[in-house]
XYZ file of C-alpha atoms in Angstrom:
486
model
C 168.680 141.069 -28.886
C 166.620 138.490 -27.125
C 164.150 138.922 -24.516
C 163.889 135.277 -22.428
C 160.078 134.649 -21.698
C 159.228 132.850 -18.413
C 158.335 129.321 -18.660
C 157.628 126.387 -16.633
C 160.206 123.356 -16.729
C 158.896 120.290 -17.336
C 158.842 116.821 -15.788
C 160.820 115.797 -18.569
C 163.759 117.443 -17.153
C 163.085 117.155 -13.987
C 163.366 113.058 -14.704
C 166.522 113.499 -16.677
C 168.143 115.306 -14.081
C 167.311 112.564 -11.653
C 168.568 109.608 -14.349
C 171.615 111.931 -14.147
C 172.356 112.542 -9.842
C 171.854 116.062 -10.585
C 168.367 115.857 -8.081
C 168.218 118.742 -5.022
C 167.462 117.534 -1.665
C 164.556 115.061 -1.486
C 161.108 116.452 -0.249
C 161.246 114.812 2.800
C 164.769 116.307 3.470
C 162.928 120.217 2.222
C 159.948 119.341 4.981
C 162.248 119.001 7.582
C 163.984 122.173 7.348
C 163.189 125.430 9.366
C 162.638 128.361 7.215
C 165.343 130.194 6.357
C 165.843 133.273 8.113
C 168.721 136.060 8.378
C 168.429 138.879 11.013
C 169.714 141.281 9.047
C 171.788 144.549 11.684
C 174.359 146.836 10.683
C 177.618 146.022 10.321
C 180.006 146.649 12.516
C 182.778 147.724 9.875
C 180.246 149.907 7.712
C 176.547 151.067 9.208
C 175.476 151.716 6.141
C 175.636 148.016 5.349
C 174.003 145.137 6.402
C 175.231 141.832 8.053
C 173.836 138.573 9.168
C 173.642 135.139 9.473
C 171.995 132.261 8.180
C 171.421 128.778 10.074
C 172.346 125.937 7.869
C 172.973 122.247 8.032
C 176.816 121.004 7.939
C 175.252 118.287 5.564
C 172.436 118.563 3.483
C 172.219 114.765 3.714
C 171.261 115.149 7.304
C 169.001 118.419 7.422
C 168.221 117.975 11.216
C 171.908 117.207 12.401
C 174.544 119.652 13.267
C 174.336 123.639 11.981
C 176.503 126.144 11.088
C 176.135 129.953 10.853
C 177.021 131.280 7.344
C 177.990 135.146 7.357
C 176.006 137.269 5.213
C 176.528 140.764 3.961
C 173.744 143.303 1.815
C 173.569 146.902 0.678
C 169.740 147.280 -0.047
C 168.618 149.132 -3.358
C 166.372 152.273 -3.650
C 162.917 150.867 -2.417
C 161.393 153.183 -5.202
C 163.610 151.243 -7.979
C 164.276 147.896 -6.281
C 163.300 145.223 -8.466
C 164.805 142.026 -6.075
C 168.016 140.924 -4.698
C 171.481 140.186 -7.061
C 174.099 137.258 -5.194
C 177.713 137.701 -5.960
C 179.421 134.454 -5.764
C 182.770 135.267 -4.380
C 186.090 133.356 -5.911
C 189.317 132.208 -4.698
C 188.443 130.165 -3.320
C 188.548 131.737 0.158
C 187.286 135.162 -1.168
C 185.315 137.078 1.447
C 181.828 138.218 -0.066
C 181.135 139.683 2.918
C 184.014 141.947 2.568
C 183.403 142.749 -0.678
C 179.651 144.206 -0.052
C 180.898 145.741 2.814
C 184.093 147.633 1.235
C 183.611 147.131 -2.336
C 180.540 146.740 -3.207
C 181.216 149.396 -6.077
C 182.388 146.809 -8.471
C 178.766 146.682 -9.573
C 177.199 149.881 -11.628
C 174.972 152.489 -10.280
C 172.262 150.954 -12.018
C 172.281 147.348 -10.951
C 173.040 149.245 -7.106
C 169.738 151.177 -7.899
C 167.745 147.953 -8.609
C 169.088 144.918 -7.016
C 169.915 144.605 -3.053
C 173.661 143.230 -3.257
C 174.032 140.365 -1.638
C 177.234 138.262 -0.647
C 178.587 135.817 1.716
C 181.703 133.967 3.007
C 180.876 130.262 1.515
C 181.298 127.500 4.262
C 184.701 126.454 5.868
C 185.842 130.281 5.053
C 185.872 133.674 6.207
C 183.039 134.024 9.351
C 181.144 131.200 8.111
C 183.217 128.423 10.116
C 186.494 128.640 8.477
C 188.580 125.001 8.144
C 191.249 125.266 10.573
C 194.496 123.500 11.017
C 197.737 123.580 12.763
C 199.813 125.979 10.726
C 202.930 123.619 11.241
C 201.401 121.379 9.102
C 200.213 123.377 6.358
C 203.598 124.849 6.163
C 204.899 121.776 5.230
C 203.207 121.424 1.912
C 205.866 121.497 -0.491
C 205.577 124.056 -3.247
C 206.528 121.538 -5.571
C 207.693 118.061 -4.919
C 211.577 117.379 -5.794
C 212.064 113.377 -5.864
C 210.181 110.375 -4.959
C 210.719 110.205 -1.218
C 209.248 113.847 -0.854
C 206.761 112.794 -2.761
C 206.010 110.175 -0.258
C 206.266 112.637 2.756
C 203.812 114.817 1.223
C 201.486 111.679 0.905
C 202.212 111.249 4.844
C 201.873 114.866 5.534
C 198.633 115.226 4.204
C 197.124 112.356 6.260
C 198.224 114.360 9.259
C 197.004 117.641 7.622
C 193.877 115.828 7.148
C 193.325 114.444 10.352
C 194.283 117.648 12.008
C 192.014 119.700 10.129
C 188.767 117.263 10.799
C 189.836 117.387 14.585
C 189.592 121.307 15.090
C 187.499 122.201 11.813
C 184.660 119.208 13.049
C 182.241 117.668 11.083
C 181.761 120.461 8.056
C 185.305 120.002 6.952
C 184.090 117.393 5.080
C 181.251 119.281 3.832
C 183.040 122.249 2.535
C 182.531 121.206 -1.609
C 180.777 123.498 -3.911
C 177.808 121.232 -4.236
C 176.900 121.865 -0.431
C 178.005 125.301 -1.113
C 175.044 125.174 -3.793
C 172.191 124.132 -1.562
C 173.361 126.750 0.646
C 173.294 129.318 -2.049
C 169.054 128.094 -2.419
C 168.712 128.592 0.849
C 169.942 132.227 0.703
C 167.629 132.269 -2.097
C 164.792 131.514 -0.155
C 165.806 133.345 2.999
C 165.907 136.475 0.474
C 162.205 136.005 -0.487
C 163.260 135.468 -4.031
C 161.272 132.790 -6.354
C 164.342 132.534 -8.367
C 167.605 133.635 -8.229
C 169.733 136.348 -9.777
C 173.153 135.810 -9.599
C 177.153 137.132 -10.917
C 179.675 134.666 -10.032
C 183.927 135.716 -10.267
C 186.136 133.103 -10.648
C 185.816 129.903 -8.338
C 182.939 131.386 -7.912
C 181.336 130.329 -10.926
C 181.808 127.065 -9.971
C 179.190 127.959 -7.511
C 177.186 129.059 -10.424
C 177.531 126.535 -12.487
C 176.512 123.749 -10.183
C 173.467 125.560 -8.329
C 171.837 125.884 -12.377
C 172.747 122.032 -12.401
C 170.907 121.160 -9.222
C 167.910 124.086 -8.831
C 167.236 124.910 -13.315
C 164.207 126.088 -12.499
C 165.074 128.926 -10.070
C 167.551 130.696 -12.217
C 166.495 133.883 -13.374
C 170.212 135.087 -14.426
C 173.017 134.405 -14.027
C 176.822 135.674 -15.591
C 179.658 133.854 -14.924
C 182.694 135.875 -15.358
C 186.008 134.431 -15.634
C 184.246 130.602 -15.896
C 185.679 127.720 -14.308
C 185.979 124.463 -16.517
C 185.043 122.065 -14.168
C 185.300 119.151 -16.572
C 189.145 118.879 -16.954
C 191.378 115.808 -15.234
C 194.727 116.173 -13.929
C 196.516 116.909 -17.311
C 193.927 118.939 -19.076
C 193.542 121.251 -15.739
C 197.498 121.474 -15.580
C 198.016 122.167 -19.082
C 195.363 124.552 -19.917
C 196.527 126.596 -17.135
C 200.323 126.620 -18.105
C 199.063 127.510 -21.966
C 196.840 130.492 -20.440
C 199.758 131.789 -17.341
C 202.178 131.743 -21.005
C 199.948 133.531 -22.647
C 199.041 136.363 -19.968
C 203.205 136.683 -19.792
C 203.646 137.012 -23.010
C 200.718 140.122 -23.187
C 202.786 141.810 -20.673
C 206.361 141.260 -22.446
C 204.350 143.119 -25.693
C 203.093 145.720 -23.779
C 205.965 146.561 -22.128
C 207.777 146.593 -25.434
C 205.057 149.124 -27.167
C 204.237 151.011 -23.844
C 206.535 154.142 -22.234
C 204.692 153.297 -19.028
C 206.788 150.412 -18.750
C 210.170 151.411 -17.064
C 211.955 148.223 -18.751
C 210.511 149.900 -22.101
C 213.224 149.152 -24.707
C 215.012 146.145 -22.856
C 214.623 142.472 -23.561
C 212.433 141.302 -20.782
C 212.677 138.095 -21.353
C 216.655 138.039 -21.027
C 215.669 139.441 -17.842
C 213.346 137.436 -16.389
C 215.642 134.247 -17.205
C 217.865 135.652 -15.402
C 215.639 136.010 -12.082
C 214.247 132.365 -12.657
C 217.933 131.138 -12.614
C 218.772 132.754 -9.507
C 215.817 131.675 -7.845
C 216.863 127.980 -9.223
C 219.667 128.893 -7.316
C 218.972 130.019 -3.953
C 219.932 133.834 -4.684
C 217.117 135.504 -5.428
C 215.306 137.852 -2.376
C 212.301 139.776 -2.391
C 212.947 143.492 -2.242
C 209.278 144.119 -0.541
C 210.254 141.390 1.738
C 214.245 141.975 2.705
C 215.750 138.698 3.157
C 213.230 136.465 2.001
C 214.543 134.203 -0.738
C 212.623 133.872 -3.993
C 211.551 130.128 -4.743
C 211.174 129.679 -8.671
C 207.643 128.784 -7.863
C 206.897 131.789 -5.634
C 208.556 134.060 -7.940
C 206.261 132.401 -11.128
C 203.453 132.907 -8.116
C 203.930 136.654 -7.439
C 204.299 137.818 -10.787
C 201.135 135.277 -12.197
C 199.324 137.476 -9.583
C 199.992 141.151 -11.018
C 198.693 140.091 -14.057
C 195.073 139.801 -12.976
C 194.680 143.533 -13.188
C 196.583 145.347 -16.068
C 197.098 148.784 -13.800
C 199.664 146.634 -11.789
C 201.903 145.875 -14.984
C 203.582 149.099 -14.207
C 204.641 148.125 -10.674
C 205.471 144.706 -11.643
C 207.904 145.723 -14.498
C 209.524 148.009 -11.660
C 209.818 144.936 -8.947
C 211.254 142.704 -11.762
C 213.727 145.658 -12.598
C 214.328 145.902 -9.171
C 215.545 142.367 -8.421
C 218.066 142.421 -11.491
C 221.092 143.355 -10.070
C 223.760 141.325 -9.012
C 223.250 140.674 -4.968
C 224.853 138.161 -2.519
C 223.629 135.064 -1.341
C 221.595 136.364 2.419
C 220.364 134.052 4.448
C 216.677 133.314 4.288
C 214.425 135.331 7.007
C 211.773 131.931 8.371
C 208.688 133.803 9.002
C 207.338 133.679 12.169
C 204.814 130.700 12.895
C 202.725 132.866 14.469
C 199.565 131.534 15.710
C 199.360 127.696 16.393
C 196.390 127.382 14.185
C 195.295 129.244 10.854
C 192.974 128.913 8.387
C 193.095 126.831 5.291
C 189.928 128.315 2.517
C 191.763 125.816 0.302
C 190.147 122.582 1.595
C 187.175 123.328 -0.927
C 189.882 122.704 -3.772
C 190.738 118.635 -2.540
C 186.688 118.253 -2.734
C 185.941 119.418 -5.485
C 188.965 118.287 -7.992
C 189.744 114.996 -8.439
C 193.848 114.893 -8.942
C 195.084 111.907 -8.610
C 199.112 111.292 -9.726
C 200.502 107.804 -9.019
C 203.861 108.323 -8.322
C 207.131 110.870 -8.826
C 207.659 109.903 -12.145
C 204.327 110.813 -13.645
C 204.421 114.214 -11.595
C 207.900 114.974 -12.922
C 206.414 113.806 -16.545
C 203.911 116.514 -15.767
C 206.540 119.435 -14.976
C 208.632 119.030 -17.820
C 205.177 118.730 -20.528
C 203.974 122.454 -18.925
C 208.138 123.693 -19.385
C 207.295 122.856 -23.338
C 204.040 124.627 -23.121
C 205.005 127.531 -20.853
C 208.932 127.873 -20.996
C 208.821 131.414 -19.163
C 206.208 130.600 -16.379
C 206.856 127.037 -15.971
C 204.886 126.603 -12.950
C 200.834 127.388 -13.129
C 199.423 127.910 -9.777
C 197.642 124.653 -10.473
C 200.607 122.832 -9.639
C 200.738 123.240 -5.833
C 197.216 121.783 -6.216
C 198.768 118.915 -7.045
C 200.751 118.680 -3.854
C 198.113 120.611 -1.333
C 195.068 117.325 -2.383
C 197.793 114.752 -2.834
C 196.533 111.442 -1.548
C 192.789 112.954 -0.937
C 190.636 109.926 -0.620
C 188.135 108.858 -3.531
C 185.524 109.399 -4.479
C 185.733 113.289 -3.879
C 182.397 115.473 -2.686
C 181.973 117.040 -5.983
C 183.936 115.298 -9.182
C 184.637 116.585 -12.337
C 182.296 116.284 -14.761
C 180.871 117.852 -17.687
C 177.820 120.613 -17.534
C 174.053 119.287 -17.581
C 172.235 122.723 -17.601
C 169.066 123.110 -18.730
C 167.796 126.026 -17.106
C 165.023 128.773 -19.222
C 167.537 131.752 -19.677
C 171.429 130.872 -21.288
C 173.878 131.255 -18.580
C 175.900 134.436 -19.981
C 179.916 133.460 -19.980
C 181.665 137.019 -19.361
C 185.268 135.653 -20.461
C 188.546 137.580 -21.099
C 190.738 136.686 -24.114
C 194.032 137.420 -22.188
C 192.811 135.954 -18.302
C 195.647 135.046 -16.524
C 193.919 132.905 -14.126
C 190.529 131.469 -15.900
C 191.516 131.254 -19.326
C 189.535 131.861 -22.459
C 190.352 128.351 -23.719
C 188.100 127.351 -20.368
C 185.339 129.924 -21.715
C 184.693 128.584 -24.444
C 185.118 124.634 -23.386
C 182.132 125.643 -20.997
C 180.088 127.301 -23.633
C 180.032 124.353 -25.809
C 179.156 121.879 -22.462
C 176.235 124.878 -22.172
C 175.146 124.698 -25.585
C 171.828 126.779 -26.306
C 171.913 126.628 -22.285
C 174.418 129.121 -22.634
C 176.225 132.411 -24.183
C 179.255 133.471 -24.215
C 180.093 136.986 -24.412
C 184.042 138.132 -25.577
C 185.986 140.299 -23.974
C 189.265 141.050 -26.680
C 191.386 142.712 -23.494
C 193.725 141.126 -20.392
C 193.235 140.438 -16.304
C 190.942 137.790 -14.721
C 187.695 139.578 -15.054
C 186.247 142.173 -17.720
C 183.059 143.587 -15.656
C 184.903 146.258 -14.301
C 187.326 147.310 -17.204
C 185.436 147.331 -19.927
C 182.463 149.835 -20.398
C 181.137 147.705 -23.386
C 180.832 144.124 -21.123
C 179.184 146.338 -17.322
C 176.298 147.620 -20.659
C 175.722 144.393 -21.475
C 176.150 142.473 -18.102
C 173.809 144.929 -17.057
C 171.408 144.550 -19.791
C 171.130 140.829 -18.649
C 170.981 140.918 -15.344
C 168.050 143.695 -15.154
C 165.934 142.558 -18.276
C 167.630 139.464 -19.329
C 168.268 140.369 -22.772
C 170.601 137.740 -23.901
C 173.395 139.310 -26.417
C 173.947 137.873 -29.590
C 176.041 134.659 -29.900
C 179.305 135.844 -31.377
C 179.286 139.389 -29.168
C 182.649 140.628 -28.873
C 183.452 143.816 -26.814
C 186.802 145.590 -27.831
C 189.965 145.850 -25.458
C 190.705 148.986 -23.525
C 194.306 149.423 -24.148
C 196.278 148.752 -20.128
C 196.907 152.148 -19.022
């Protein structure tokens, strides 16, 4: 094992990371701020928690202009064992931090509980941090996925409106809702925390977060995992095709489980035969969700609903029973419109459009793009990526925070928590940000399936933990073994 020492960084990177953009806010912009402060109370859900809120700039650009409140949750360590304060960078994106502290706060071990406060937060334009709102007409007219050319240009049209609609009750931070403002907010925390650097577990989106706060701030990383890693240097094709490669994958774990496991009450049938026969009757129209009576099934939401019960493999059971469930012959019944409900709801997604660059020219190349993920995924044709495509259609260029590939250089390696089965972040995005990282970064296995490994497997929690508290850094080339999906 290694044990990182402290040490300074240099100018030298300090002047390559300006030749590169990658500078934080300018002194003069760090004079003028107030210091940071959250007034911590108890929350009003839990007692035995703490909220609060933190005053922040809508753009860092502008440090005296317009503020926003950013919601804050902690659950403070053992004052005889606390050694400082641990962020968790919520995913999604849209993910509630706050929640999570508040009502789940267990996802972290006794140990790190005993030693680190645990510290989230809703991440601005989301959650009770000023959440991006729009008219929910408008949003509901995103198409799933986009059927000929002149949808394609009504979705162009829509989104103009969506946009403009958005900016007009959201105000000025829905433009600032991308992950790289999202970073300078996470140093603020930092600072409002009283920590000198910071110690940090990003899920998911969140470790977008991650990743770009040890581009901008190097020096103030302690530690910091990134579990289920985002790979945020991939353009339109690469992001849709790694996806459809992993969602093939994670379907085709749960078609071999359910062939070796009991547990599985379509044990001993061909699941395959049976899930063609769903997608076709969604192609059709004549597919309705039993947990939903009379809502019809699109082939996208259907790929959508099951995509999402792979994430955690105690929900394979109940999945194998709603696919059984739907495979029976039924008439056609007429689809139930949900209610619109309120006028206005909120839309976590906006982060997506500023952070991603997308861009598709016309029908034809999006079409070209549906039928290259039906070679690579023929069972789940449609990767949740693909309504990205549709949602940040015609988003205006340059976005907030491009694509682009990692310039770390921080003291301590980043440690990569991946799964080998993730349905969501796939492995093949693990180890794509690994080798951006280079001796920036390690990457630690996990041999098992869902979107996450902290909390399944014993062997990954011993050596997050190990990390996180002393920063030992694993050996390149660790590998923790699956725990079989019971």
């Amino acid at each position: 094992m290694l044990r990182v020492r402290k040490s300074a960084v240099g100018w030298a990177v300090a002047l390559a990371l300006t030749a590169a953009g990658l500078t934080p806010a300018s002194p003069a912009a760090a004079r003028a701020q107030p210091a940071p402060t959250i007034d911590w109370r108890p929350c009003a859900a839990d007692a035995t928690a703490q909220c609060g809120t933190l005053s922040l700039p809508v753009d860092w650009n502008r440090p005296r202009g317009e503020r926003f409140d950013l919601a804050l949750a902690r659950r403070v360590a053992n004052p005889a064992t606390r050694e400082g304060a641990l962020v968790f960078g919520p995913g999604g994106p849209g993910d509630s931090g706050v929640d999570r502290v508040v009502n789940g706060s267990s996802r972290f071990s006794a140990d790190l509980r005993r030693r680190f406060d645990i510290v989230s937060f809703d991440p601005r334009g989301t959650g009770g941090s000023h959440p991006v709102l729009c008219a929910r007409d408008l949003l509901a007219r995103q198409p799933q996925l986009i059927a000929d050319q002149a949808q394609f240009d009504a979705t162009l049209a829509g989104n103009v409106l969506l946009r403009a609609d958005c900016r007009a009750r959201t105000g000025p931070l829905y433009d600032h809702v991308d992950t790289t403002s999202a970073a300078r907010d996470l140093d603020a925390i930092r600072a409002a925390l009283g920590e000198r650097q910071l110690t940090f577990h990003g899920s998911s989106y969140g470790t977008l977060l991650g990743e770009r706060y040890a581009e901008l701030f190097p020096e103030k990383v302690r530690a910091m995992v990134l579990e289920a890693a985002m790979d945020h240097s991939l353009d339109t094709r690469a992001l849709l095709d790694t996806q459809a490669v992993t969602s093939e994958d994670a379907f085709d774990e749960f078609v071999a489980w359910c062939d070796r496991s009991t547990a599985c009450v379509l044990h001993g049938q061909d699941l395959r035969a049976i899930w063609e026969r769903l997608r076709a009757r969604a192609e059709r129209g004549d597919l309705t969700n039993p947990k939903r009576p009379g809502v019809v099934l699109t082939p996208f939401e259907l790929t959508r609903l099951t995509h999402k019960e792979f994430y955690d493999t105690w929900r394979w059971p109940g999945l194998a029973e709603w696919l059984g469930s739907m495979d029976v012959p039924s008439a056609v019944r007429a689809a139930v419109v949900p209610s619109a409900g309120d006028a206005v709801a909120p839309y976590p997604f906006a982060v997506f459009c500023q952070d991603w660059s997308l861009p598709v020219r016309d029908y034809r190349e999006y079409a070209g793009h549906l039928r290259r993920m039906a070679r690579l995924a023929p069972d789940l044709r449609y990767p949740t990526a693909v309504f990205a495509l549709a949602t940040c259609l015609g988003t205006p260029t340059p976005v907030a925070n491009p694509q682009h590939r990692l310039r770390v250089r921080t003291d301590v390696p980043l440690l990569i928590a991946a799964t080998v089965h993730d349905p969501a972040s796939g492995y093949n995005w693990a180890t794509d940000v690994a080798r951006q990282l280079g001796r920036h970064g390690v990457l630690l296995t996990y041999e098992g399936w869902g979107h996450g490994s902290y909390t399944t497997s014993p062997c990954v929690e011993r050596t997050v933990d190990a990390y996180l508290i002393d920063r030992v850094v694993p050996p390149r080339g660790t590998r923790c073994p699956a725990v079989e999906p019971v």
